Amino acid sequence: MIKLDSKIPAGPLAEKWTDHKNHMKLVAPNNRPKIDIIVVGTGLAGASAAASLGEMGYNVKAFCFQDSPRRAHSIAAQGGINAAKNYQNDGDSVYRLFYDTIKGGDYRAREANVHRLAEVSGNIIDQCVAQGVPFAREYGGLLDNRSFGGTQVQRTFYAAGQTGQQLLLGAYSALSRQIGLGRVKMYNRHEMLDLVKIDGKARGIIARNLVTGEIERHSAHAVVIASGGYGNVYFLSTNAMGSNVSAAWKVHKRGALFANPCYVQIHPTCIPVHGTNQSKLTLMSESLRNSGRIWVPKKKEDAEAIRAGKLKPTQIAEEDRDYYLERRYPAFGNLVPRDVASRAAKERCDEGYGIEANDTNEGVYLDFASEIMSKGRQAAFAQGDHNPSEEKMKQLGKKWVEEKYGNLFQMYEKITDENPYEAPMKIYPAVHYTMGGVWVDYNLQSTIEGCFVCGEANFSDHGANRLGASALMQGLADGYFVLPYTISDYLANEIRTGKISTDSPEFVEAENAVKSTIDMFLNNKGTKSVDHFHKRLGLVMWNKVGMARNEQGLKEAIAEIAEIRDDFYKNVFVPGSADELNPELEKALRVADFMELGQLMAMDALQRKESCGGHFREEYQDEEGETLRDDENFKFVGAWEYKGMDVTQAELHKEDLNYEFIKIAARNYK
């Protein structure tokens, strides 16, 4: 019987983490080289964890399926990283970051974890500056900040439009140092295919060398999963095409509970879908909402004319534009949280005001004309010209925007062949981040002893909706400032264990199970590609477990996914062999996991009879179309226990969310 124990320390909220650290067990420096740790995934969470644990003296094995940790999907985070430094002197604080995160997650996150995240946020910036991360700076040399959705302060640190890449290079440099010292052994082009448990504890993994196809056994005293989120269950998402759920799903199948799988973030600022053969979507950074205004035409006939190519957006008069976020949410305007902005865009497009000439007519404008003129005027004044011409303001304004967002504008133009300095960007919501993940306690340990989960792979910090610029914050907080303490507390009892053999029956059984699955796919006599089934799954997920859900659609999704899954196992064709580089085999193994996860997501959404954050049930909304929470019946984390291949038999466990230090209220951004 699994009993959920969050292990939240007692005491005042602001003192919990400090007091907890003070009473943790330690591993002495001379004992750390005797202990092995496996880290799966080398994005921000995994690279920072591996580097930190290596620096401490542990023997670390790090695994990534890419050819280098530098290719982790963390590089795609463009806009920034939050920290409660209050450099702008605009009222920010640790408490305000904590509160904004809880509120932004629609009061469905664990209070103690979120406060700890806010506490250590400032340390992250100091660490990254010391690593040489080139954060943007103001004229006087201080680090610059900008705003992101769901906040009324400027707390987002950034490096142009490539913050994730620069932070990952910082973590990678720290990781590389440990590799060079021999404390971290790096396994590039390796994928974890199973977790090995001995006497109930995580003791290693089965991995496949993706180049040679060799199946390998690796043992350790603890295993860290830092493999990212599961947005690619929808096929089309902003995630890299290789991003998958397999590592997290394997530990789930071995006994780790999977929490809140229905909480998926739809990002409002993506380039719209342009065709059925598209393989992924492109995110335009949320930072653009600082400067861009989102609108659609007020008149349906204008929207129709734009879609038909008979009218340009620049020909729509100001009074004929509906700046719908500013209209509906005057206090936050274009910087409302992502879930709110996404649903508002969907509502306008569903009503017929969409501006993109694609299959669904879905798209809205993100317009920089006002910002270009405003900043141009400021720049002219700074030069002593108090009566600048329109042309000069436009010229100076474009220069300001280019310095702030230049690479993002360049990326948009390369993809769409449209100049966003001259015409508004076209955007529409798309699957981006997953708040659900493996259930962990306060120490980031799953329900399997010795199996820790950090970053987007766990569920712990974002509730039902993640605030912008908080993903990088959580990944680095977990890897640099939380896991090194909590895993040491666990490993203090392992110093007498000695080397763990990979010849045990548990390793043999796990390896044979992996080989059997691989042989099954390669010997299947199907005729359809893996992508054929992944696209079918994605359509069901987007249409029925996407931005809006309802009871009928969710029940249909559960049944339809079961049919697709049966068809997949009967009719999928995987070419090639097991002893070579075989991308189709990699995809088949991952899509098999997506099939099971997709069903569980629909089941989780079906049982949660309320709307909160990214989970929007059409039956539960107020008169203005906003989320209608049910705090009396659903103020809990829904953690699912795996009960076999038939996912509909999964058992739901509940962790009640107790808010001692904040008052729960209806979210209001008006």
XYZ file of C-alpha atoms in Angstrom:
670
model
C 0.000 0.000 0.000
C 1.487 3.338 -1.075
C 1.146 6.092 1.504
C 1.834 9.623 0.388
C 4.069 11.495 2.809
C 5.168 14.885 1.517
C 7.729 15.198 4.357
C 7.101 18.944 4.622
C 9.081 20.232 7.630
C 7.273 21.794 10.547
C 7.669 25.423 11.545
C 7.109 28.842 9.992
C 7.083 28.859 6.201
C 10.111 31.142 5.809
C 12.180 28.931 8.149
C 11.239 25.455 6.909
C 14.019 25.001 4.357
C 16.807 26.479 6.507
C 15.779 24.434 9.524
C 15.426 21.303 7.376
C 18.931 21.733 5.978
C 20.321 22.206 9.472
C 19.017 18.827 10.577
C 19.816 16.712 7.518
C 22.281 13.856 7.651
C 25.544 14.428 5.795
C 28.032 12.309 3.884
C 31.613 13.110 4.865
C 33.938 14.184 2.022
C 36.069 11.042 2.395
C 32.993 8.829 1.963
C 31.501 10.521 -1.105
C 33.867 8.843 -3.628
C 32.462 5.485 -2.438
C 28.967 6.382 -3.638
C 27.629 6.219 -7.211
C 24.799 8.417 -8.529
C 23.106 8.157 -11.921
C 21.635 11.335 -13.464
C 19.309 10.824 -16.436
C 18.989 13.965 -18.540
C 21.466 16.819 -18.861
C 19.315 19.873 -19.423
C 19.431 22.628 -16.820
C 18.170 20.433 -13.971
C 20.293 17.410 -14.841
C 23.479 19.265 -15.797
C 23.386 21.441 -12.667
C 22.668 18.390 -10.479
C 25.454 16.297 -12.042
C 27.926 19.183 -11.829
C 27.037 19.915 -8.196
C 27.184 16.270 -7.107
C 30.493 15.812 -8.940
C 31.891 18.917 -7.274
C 30.897 17.443 -3.909
C 32.968 14.334 -4.671
C 30.362 11.713 -5.582
C 30.898 9.393 -8.547
C 28.337 10.518 -11.109
C 27.191 8.875 -14.318
C 25.239 11.292 -16.530
C 23.117 10.132 -19.473
C 21.659 12.077 -22.389
C 20.154 10.850 -25.642
C 21.592 13.808 -27.573
C 25.152 13.893 -28.877
C 25.948 16.574 -26.276
C 24.319 18.080 -23.162
C 24.432 21.391 -25.043
C 21.553 20.149 -27.206
C 19.146 19.721 -24.295
C 15.762 21.365 -24.840
C 16.558 23.889 -22.083
C 18.256 25.982 -24.771
C 14.833 26.711 -26.290
C 13.746 28.792 -23.278
C 14.221 32.268 -24.664
C 12.733 34.912 -22.453
C 14.315 34.791 -19.032
C 14.583 33.425 -15.501
C 12.774 34.766 -12.436
C 14.462 35.781 -9.207
C 13.309 37.874 -6.260
C 16.198 40.349 -6.274
C 14.071 43.527 -6.396
C 16.737 45.268 -8.475
C 14.044 47.511 -9.961
C 12.906 48.620 -6.493
C 9.294 48.035 -7.552
C 8.111 46.097 -4.499
C 9.342 42.589 -5.271
C 10.305 40.165 -2.494
C 10.670 36.459 -1.791
C 7.124 36.446 -0.459
C 5.748 38.189 -3.563
C 7.450 35.714 -5.908
C 6.096 32.893 -3.751
C 2.585 34.357 -3.795
C 2.603 35.110 -7.538
C 3.655 31.518 -8.213
C 0.953 30.023 -5.998
C -1.696 32.331 -7.447
C -0.465 31.822 -11.005
C -0.762 28.051 -10.463
C -4.389 28.592 -9.412
C -3.742 27.430 -5.841
C -2.860 23.882 -6.829
C 0.858 23.845 -5.880
C 2.489 22.711 -2.650
C 3.057 25.769 -0.482
C 6.376 24.756 1.113
C 8.046 23.764 -2.161
C 7.079 27.025 -3.839
C 8.406 29.150 -0.978
C 11.711 27.278 -1.109
C 11.880 27.953 -4.850
C 11.403 31.678 -4.223
C 14.005 31.622 -1.418
C 16.807 30.141 -3.529
C 15.969 32.115 -6.683
C 18.440 34.886 -5.851
C 21.261 32.375 -5.381
C 20.720 31.137 -8.923
C 21.472 34.553 -10.408
C 24.635 34.902 -8.312
C 25.760 31.430 -9.381
C 25.141 32.103 -13.059
C 26.852 35.504 -13.019
C 29.879 33.821 -11.428
C 29.825 31.310 -14.307
C 29.923 34.159 -16.802
C 26.339 33.990 -18.070
C 25.946 37.229 -20.094
C 22.756 38.603 -18.576
C 21.508 41.871 -20.057
C 22.625 44.928 -18.129
C 21.418 48.476 -17.734
C 23.480 51.503 -18.733
C 25.048 51.681 -15.275
C 26.123 48.028 -15.328
C 23.458 46.531 -13.062
C 21.569 43.468 -14.278
C 18.434 44.395 -16.191
C 14.951 42.967 -15.570
C 11.726 42.752 -17.520
C 8.178 41.597 -16.792
C 6.519 38.301 -17.593
C 2.906 37.146 -17.400
C 1.093 36.975 -14.073
C 3.198 39.576 -12.258
C 3.177 43.318 -11.693
C 6.908 43.620 -11.003
C 10.049 43.261 -13.103
C 11.918 40.203 -11.849
C 12.894 38.369 -15.016
C 16.633 38.288 -15.778
C 17.467 37.621 -19.408
C 20.191 37.316 -22.028
C 18.556 38.808 -25.134
C 16.245 36.116 -26.519
C 18.534 33.199 -25.737
C 18.459 32.956 -21.955
C 18.041 29.178 -21.825
C 21.010 28.632 -24.100
C 23.281 30.898 -22.066
C 22.229 29.315 -18.770
C 22.763 25.844 -20.202
C 26.240 26.829 -21.360
C 26.948 27.942 -17.788
C 25.744 24.623 -16.372
C 27.564 22.744 -19.125
C 30.831 24.484 -18.269
C 30.432 23.390 -14.645
C 29.579 19.868 -15.831
C 32.541 19.789 -18.230
C 34.887 20.697 -15.389
C 33.708 17.664 -13.440
C 33.997 15.433 -16.512
C 37.556 16.657 -16.935
C 38.325 15.811 -13.301
C 36.886 12.317 -13.712
C 34.112 12.825 -11.168
C 31.365 12.716 -13.804
C 31.322 10.108 -16.544
C 29.260 11.313 -19.485
C 27.203 8.883 -21.571
C 26.133 10.750 -24.703
C 23.731 9.100 -27.165
C 22.374 6.779 -24.448
C 18.721 6.389 -23.523
C 17.356 5.011 -20.267
C 14.860 2.232 -20.988
C 14.156 0.894 -17.499
C 14.773 1.474 -13.800
C 16.220 -1.358 -11.715
C 14.928 -1.832 -8.169
C 16.549 -4.083 -5.577
C 14.765 -4.595 -2.245
C 12.484 -1.690 -3.082
C 15.283 0.799 -3.736
C 16.388 2.340 -7.030
C 19.745 0.726 -7.769
C 20.404 1.448 -11.421
C 19.112 1.660 -14.950
C 19.076 -0.251 -18.210
C 20.279 2.013 -21.028
C 20.604 1.596 -24.778
C 23.623 2.919 -26.644
C 21.795 4.676 -29.474
C 24.771 4.397 -31.840
C 25.609 0.698 -31.471
C 22.292 -0.550 -30.114
C 24.038 -2.234 -27.184
C 21.925 -2.720 -24.059
C 23.889 -1.737 -20.938
C 23.454 -2.182 -17.185
C 24.480 0.655 -14.874
C 24.272 0.498 -11.082
C 24.193 3.277 -8.500
C 23.182 4.026 -4.934
C 20.642 6.579 -6.156
C 19.068 7.549 -9.474
C 18.096 11.103 -10.464
C 15.545 11.602 -13.255
C 15.874 15.013 -14.912
C 14.468 14.196 -18.340
C 12.029 17.063 -18.905
C 8.327 17.138 -19.699
C 5.844 15.229 -21.816
C 4.358 17.865 -24.133
C 5.126 15.777 -27.224
C 2.244 13.468 -26.359
C 0.344 16.007 -28.519
C 2.764 15.393 -31.442
C 2.735 19.111 -32.279
C 4.260 21.169 -29.485
C 7.015 23.691 -28.921
C 9.225 20.915 -27.536
C 12.188 19.530 -29.452
C 11.076 16.507 -31.460
C 13.211 14.192 -29.332
C 11.647 15.311 -26.041
C 9.736 12.411 -24.508
C 8.322 10.956 -21.312
C 10.067 7.572 -21.350
C 12.476 7.969 -18.408
C 9.733 9.347 -16.145
C 7.239 6.766 -17.388
C 9.650 3.879 -16.733
C 10.022 4.879 -13.080
C 6.229 5.271 -12.912
C 5.792 1.693 -14.150
C 8.258 0.563 -11.479
C 6.192 2.121 -8.689
C 6.668 5.909 -8.682
C 3.356 7.750 -8.669
C 2.621 10.122 -11.564
C 0.982 13.348 -10.373
C -1.421 15.785 -12.042
C -0.836 14.543 -15.619
C -3.759 16.641 -16.903
C -1.982 19.917 -16.056
C -0.556 21.024 -19.403
C 0.460 24.543 -20.280
C -0.673 25.972 -23.581
C 1.631 28.888 -24.456
C -0.177 31.861 -26.050
C 2.750 33.120 -28.132
C 3.531 30.507 -30.786
C 3.652 30.706 -34.558
C 0.349 29.207 -35.824
C 0.160 25.778 -37.459
C 0.648 26.104 -41.205
C 0.062 22.584 -42.531
C -0.651 18.923 -41.834
C 2.932 17.843 -42.540
C 4.401 20.090 -39.863
C 6.506 18.234 -37.303
C 6.765 20.817 -34.501
C 5.759 24.332 -33.518
C 7.900 27.373 -32.808
C 7.609 29.440 -29.649
C 7.956 33.208 -29.743
C 9.185 34.267 -26.323
C 6.714 35.527 -23.739
C 9.079 38.453 -23.248
C 7.576 39.867 -26.446
C 4.340 40.484 -24.538
C 6.208 43.236 -22.674
C 6.283 45.253 -25.878
C 3.705 43.758 -28.217
C -0.047 44.354 -28.053
C -2.354 41.453 -28.886
C -5.415 42.113 -31.027
C -7.895 40.875 -33.601
C -10.255 42.909 -35.804
C -13.461 44.071 -34.160
C -15.421 43.251 -37.313
C -15.768 39.701 -38.575
C -15.774 40.946 -42.146
C -12.321 42.472 -41.589
C -11.034 39.166 -40.210
C -12.473 37.346 -43.222
C -10.868 39.845 -45.599
C -7.480 39.407 -43.885
C -7.725 35.618 -44.138
C -8.639 35.955 -47.818
C -5.625 38.173 -48.445
C -7.764 41.170 -49.397
C -6.778 43.298 -46.402
C -3.540 43.870 -44.499
C -3.473 44.301 -40.724
C -1.803 47.697 -41.110
C -4.919 48.841 -42.994
C -7.166 48.221 -39.980
C -7.821 51.503 -38.189
C -7.009 51.725 -34.490
C -10.675 52.061 -33.542
C -11.460 48.854 -35.456
C -8.991 46.750 -33.470
C -9.974 44.694 -30.438
C -7.108 44.624 -27.942
C -9.032 41.923 -26.133
C -6.595 41.231 -23.280
C -6.403 44.923 -22.415
C -10.190 45.073 -22.639
C -10.877 42.032 -20.462
C -7.975 42.290 -17.973
C -7.089 45.979 -17.558
C -4.865 45.470 -14.467
C -2.482 43.066 -16.255
C -3.362 43.616 -19.922
C -1.118 41.681 -22.285
C 0.811 40.231 -19.329
C -1.919 38.001 -17.913
C -0.788 34.422 -17.145
C -0.349 32.045 -20.042
C -3.478 29.982 -19.491
C -5.651 33.111 -19.366
C -4.105 34.599 -22.530
C -4.395 31.290 -24.385
C -8.072 30.767 -23.617
C -8.839 34.358 -24.555
C -7.210 33.839 -27.979
C -9.160 30.621 -28.483
C -12.418 32.369 -27.585
C -11.841 35.114 -30.175
C -10.920 32.614 -32.889
C -13.857 30.334 -32.031
C -16.112 33.352 -32.507
C -14.756 33.890 -36.024
C -12.219 36.693 -35.478
C -9.092 34.636 -36.231
C -6.714 36.133 -38.784
C -4.609 33.216 -40.038
C -5.505 31.520 -43.334
C -4.867 27.960 -42.097
C -7.231 24.978 -41.821
C -8.826 26.295 -38.633
C -8.540 30.093 -39.150
C -6.749 30.265 -35.815
C -4.363 33.130 -35.191
C -4.185 36.569 -33.568
C -1.817 39.516 -33.940
C 1.102 40.507 -31.711
C 1.772 44.082 -32.758
C 4.895 46.152 -31.979
C 3.945 49.372 -33.773
C 3.018 51.239 -30.557
C 6.216 50.184 -28.774
C 8.393 51.136 -31.744
C 6.941 54.655 -31.782
C 7.013 55.020 -27.975
C 10.635 53.917 -27.573
C 11.620 55.899 -30.654
C 10.183 59.034 -29.124
C 12.076 58.395 -25.864
C 15.309 57.819 -27.762
C 14.831 61.043 -29.740
C 14.206 63.016 -26.540
C 17.377 61.509 -25.063
C 19.231 62.883 -28.082
C 17.782 66.341 -27.466
C 15.179 66.217 -30.257
C 11.902 67.144 -28.572
C 9.918 67.291 -31.790
C 11.056 64.216 -33.731
C 9.527 63.274 -37.049
C 7.489 60.116 -37.338
C 10.177 58.598 -39.550
C 12.888 59.303 -36.987
C 10.817 57.842 -34.144
C 10.200 54.733 -36.203
C 13.875 54.387 -37.054
C 15.056 54.816 -33.445
C 12.238 52.607 -32.130
C 13.175 49.761 -34.457
C 16.739 50.039 -33.261
C 15.599 49.753 -29.619
C 13.413 46.726 -30.393
C 16.249 45.105 -32.328
C 18.608 45.430 -29.373
C 16.007 43.894 -27.072
C 14.484 41.172 -29.249
C 16.545 41.105 -32.447
C 17.204 37.375 -32.660
C 13.521 36.593 -32.020
C 12.414 38.914 -34.805
C 15.001 37.385 -37.112
C 13.794 33.881 -36.263
C 10.177 34.847 -36.947
C 11.056 36.342 -40.324
C 13.066 33.277 -41.365
C 10.138 30.984 -40.538
C 7.255 33.067 -41.908
C 8.952 35.264 -44.526
C 7.205 38.275 -42.972
C 8.947 41.302 -41.412
C 7.626 41.814 -37.845
C 9.057 45.354 -37.743
C 6.641 46.318 -40.520
C 3.635 44.041 -39.891
C 2.350 42.412 -36.688
C 3.432 38.884 -35.811
C 0.834 36.149 -36.134
C 0.574 33.972 -33.040
C -1.675 31.279 -31.566
C -1.499 29.069 -28.462
C 0.340 25.734 -28.574
C 1.352 22.994 -26.132
C 4.480 24.107 -24.331
C 5.158 22.930 -20.759
C 3.782 20.216 -18.520
C 3.155 20.976 -14.855
C 2.372 17.353 -14.031
C 5.101 14.753 -13.602
C 6.481 12.189 -11.207
C 5.217 12.764 -7.662
C 7.994 13.756 -5.271
C 8.120 14.698 -1.619
C 9.763 17.833 -0.214
C 13.156 16.170 -0.693
C 12.442 15.565 -4.412
C 12.294 11.809 -3.777
C 9.624 9.777 -5.564
C 7.638 6.963 -3.957
C 10.570 4.698 -4.906
C 13.356 4.972 -2.343
C 16.516 6.332 -3.897
C 14.777 7.614 -7.044
C 14.855 11.417 -7.125
C 13.196 13.560 -9.780
C 13.979 17.192 -10.553
C 13.084 19.936 -13.030
C 10.102 19.598 -15.360
C 10.065 15.816 -14.844
C 8.517 16.280 -11.380
C 5.223 17.939 -10.485
C 6.144 19.949 -7.442
C 6.343 23.687 -8.019
C 3.898 25.067 -10.564
C 0.435 23.850 -9.648
C -2.038 24.035 -12.518
C -0.183 26.705 -14.510
C 3.459 27.779 -14.667
C 4.325 31.461 -14.623
C 6.590 32.553 -17.456
C 10.352 32.418 -16.722
C 9.862 29.944 -13.873
C 10.958 26.780 -15.723
C 14.617 27.789 -15.793
C 14.316 28.889 -12.190
C 12.975 25.506 -11.032
C 15.490 23.467 -13.037
C 18.493 25.293 -11.614
C 17.024 25.558 -8.107
C 16.517 21.786 -7.971
C 19.926 20.945 -9.443
C 22.147 23.473 -7.689
C 20.456 24.243 -4.387
C 17.968 21.531 -3.373
C 19.005 18.081 -4.585
C 22.632 18.226 -3.315
C 21.258 18.577 0.231
C 18.362 16.137 0.050
C 20.128 13.334 -1.824
C 23.014 13.505 0.648
C 20.519 13.037 3.481
C 19.382 9.822 1.781
C 22.869 8.627 0.866
C 24.148 8.987 4.427
C 22.677 5.523 5.041
C 24.400 4.057 1.969
C 28.083 4.468 2.831
C 28.320 0.838 4.042
C 26.428 -0.610 1.086
C 29.488 -0.996 -1.109
C 29.584 -1.379 -4.872
C 26.301 -2.589 -6.336
C 26.667 -5.510 -8.724
C 24.901 -5.491 -12.093
C 24.785 -9.308 -12.098
C 21.802 -9.545 -9.760
C 18.533 -11.187 -10.937
C 16.850 -7.758 -10.936
C 19.283 -6.399 -13.542
C 18.946 -9.554 -15.636
C 15.142 -9.364 -15.536
C 15.073 -5.684 -16.462
C 17.513 -6.150 -19.353
C 15.561 -9.114 -20.724
C 12.314 -7.133 -20.555
C 13.879 -4.291 -22.560
C 15.268 -6.681 -25.171
C 11.908 -8.433 -25.461
C 10.121 -5.129 -26.157
C 12.702 -4.147 -28.782
C 12.421 -7.561 -30.494
C 8.637 -7.296 -30.495
C 8.706 -3.986 -32.371
C 11.371 -5.064 -34.870
C 9.561 -8.326 -35.655
C 6.141 -6.741 -35.976
C 4.636 -7.231 -39.433
C 2.953 -3.837 -39.632
C 2.656 -1.416 -42.523
C 2.275 1.994 -40.847
C 5.021 4.326 -39.595
C 5.458 5.349 -35.962
C 4.609 8.949 -36.872
C 1.285 7.790 -38.360
C 0.160 6.632 -34.920
C 1.791 9.528 -33.053
C -0.124 12.031 -35.203
C -3.412 10.180 -34.595
C -2.755 10.265 -30.862
C -1.854 13.954 -31.039
C -5.080 14.891 -32.784
C -7.182 13.168 -30.128
C -5.154 14.795 -27.365
C -5.367 18.313 -28.853
C -9.070 18.125 -29.725
C -10.304 16.434 -26.538
C -7.597 16.859 -23.871
C -6.303 20.227 -25.059
C -7.113 23.829 -24.238
C -10.706 23.001 -23.321
C -12.081 19.689 -22.079
C -15.510 18.261 -21.310
C -16.823 14.999 -19.884
C -17.993 13.529 -23.170
C -14.795 14.394 -25.020
C -12.592 12.959 -22.272
C -14.502 9.677 -22.201
C -14.224 9.502 -25.984
C -10.499 10.232 -25.775
C -9.894 7.371 -23.328
C -11.675 4.940 -25.651
C -10.109 6.294 -28.852
C -6.580 6.194 -27.467
C -7.126 2.554 -26.462
C -8.107 1.790 -30.075
C -5.100 3.669 -31.483
C -2.836 1.839 -29.053
C -4.167 -1.592 -30.078
C -3.734 -0.653 -33.725
C -0.217 0.607 -32.984
C 0.940 -2.704 -31.538
C -0.640 -4.659 -34.391
C 0.286 -2.499 -37.366
C 3.349 -0.369 -36.610
C 6.355 -1.003 -38.830
C 9.841 -0.419 -37.419
C 12.578 -0.870 -40.027
C 16.225 -1.725 -39.380
C 17.755 -3.769 -36.601
C 18.528 -3.482 -32.897
C 22.310 -3.319 -33.249
C 22.565 -0.028 -35.111
C 21.551 3.609 -35.006
C 17.778 3.266 -35.448
C 15.744 6.457 -34.908
C 12.466 4.712 -35.807
C 13.025 2.182 -33.027
C 13.734 5.037 -30.594
C 10.479 6.717 -31.613
C 8.466 3.505 -31.345
C 9.598 2.916 -27.764
C 8.743 6.511 -26.826
C 5.358 6.590 -28.573
C 4.395 3.369 -26.769
C 4.817 5.330 -23.524
C 2.922 8.341 -24.904
C -0.055 6.076 -25.651
C -0.323 5.030 -22.011
C 0.322 8.535 -20.714
C -2.323 10.034 -23.023
C -4.979 7.798 -21.529
C -3.886 8.688 -18.007
C -4.018 12.406 -18.823
C -7.612 12.054 -20.008
C -8.518 10.033 -16.909
C -6.974 12.645 -14.631
C -8.820 15.438 -16.445
C -12.076 13.475 -16.197
C -11.881 12.992 -12.422
C -10.969 16.645 -11.807
C -14.448 18.160 -12.017
C -13.345 21.763 -11.827
C -11.433 24.276 -13.918
C -8.073 25.465 -12.664
C -5.059 26.914 -14.466
C -4.287 24.994 -17.642
C -7.037 22.466 -16.908
C -10.210 24.034 -18.317
C -13.386 21.974 -18.068
C -16.114 23.626 -20.131
C -18.747 22.559 -17.579
C -16.972 24.535 -14.839
C -16.624 28.182 -15.809
C -18.141 31.403 -14.547
C -20.349 33.800 -16.493
C -17.321 35.544 -17.993
C -15.682 32.314 -19.151
C -13.062 32.221 -16.382
C -11.960 29.123 -14.459
C -14.261 27.909 -11.696
C -12.289 26.047 -9.056
C -13.816 23.683 -6.516
C -11.571 24.101 -3.497
C -13.829 22.025 -1.271
C -13.509 18.852 -3.335
C -10.399 19.199 -5.504
C -7.744 20.988 -3.448
C -5.413 18.032 -3.812
C -2.604 16.586 -5.889
C -3.891 13.649 -7.943
C -1.142 11.008 -7.917
C -1.688 7.855 -9.981
C -0.340 4.370 -9.258
C 0.451 2.118 -12.222
C -1.617 -1.065 -12.222
C -0.581 -2.713 -15.476
C -0.974 -2.330 -19.241
C -4.652 -1.428 -18.902
C -4.200 2.199 -17.872
C -7.879 2.551 -16.972
C -7.119 0.405 -13.901
C -4.651 2.951 -12.500
C -5.353 3.890 -8.875
C -5.700 7.520 -7.765
C -4.039 8.681 -4.551
C -4.622 12.152 -3.143
C -2.252 14.514 -1.377
C -4.279 17.261 0.271
C -2.920 20.757 -0.240
C -2.927 22.681 3.033
C -2.389 26.420 2.800
C -1.282 27.690 6.187
C 0.307 30.979 5.191
C -1.764 32.329 2.322
C -5.437 32.909 1.826
C -6.984 31.130 -1.144
C -8.977 33.434 -3.402
C -10.450 33.491 -6.872
C -7.779 34.470 -9.381
C -8.407 37.970 -10.632
C -6.266 39.756 -13.223
C -8.792 42.494 -13.980
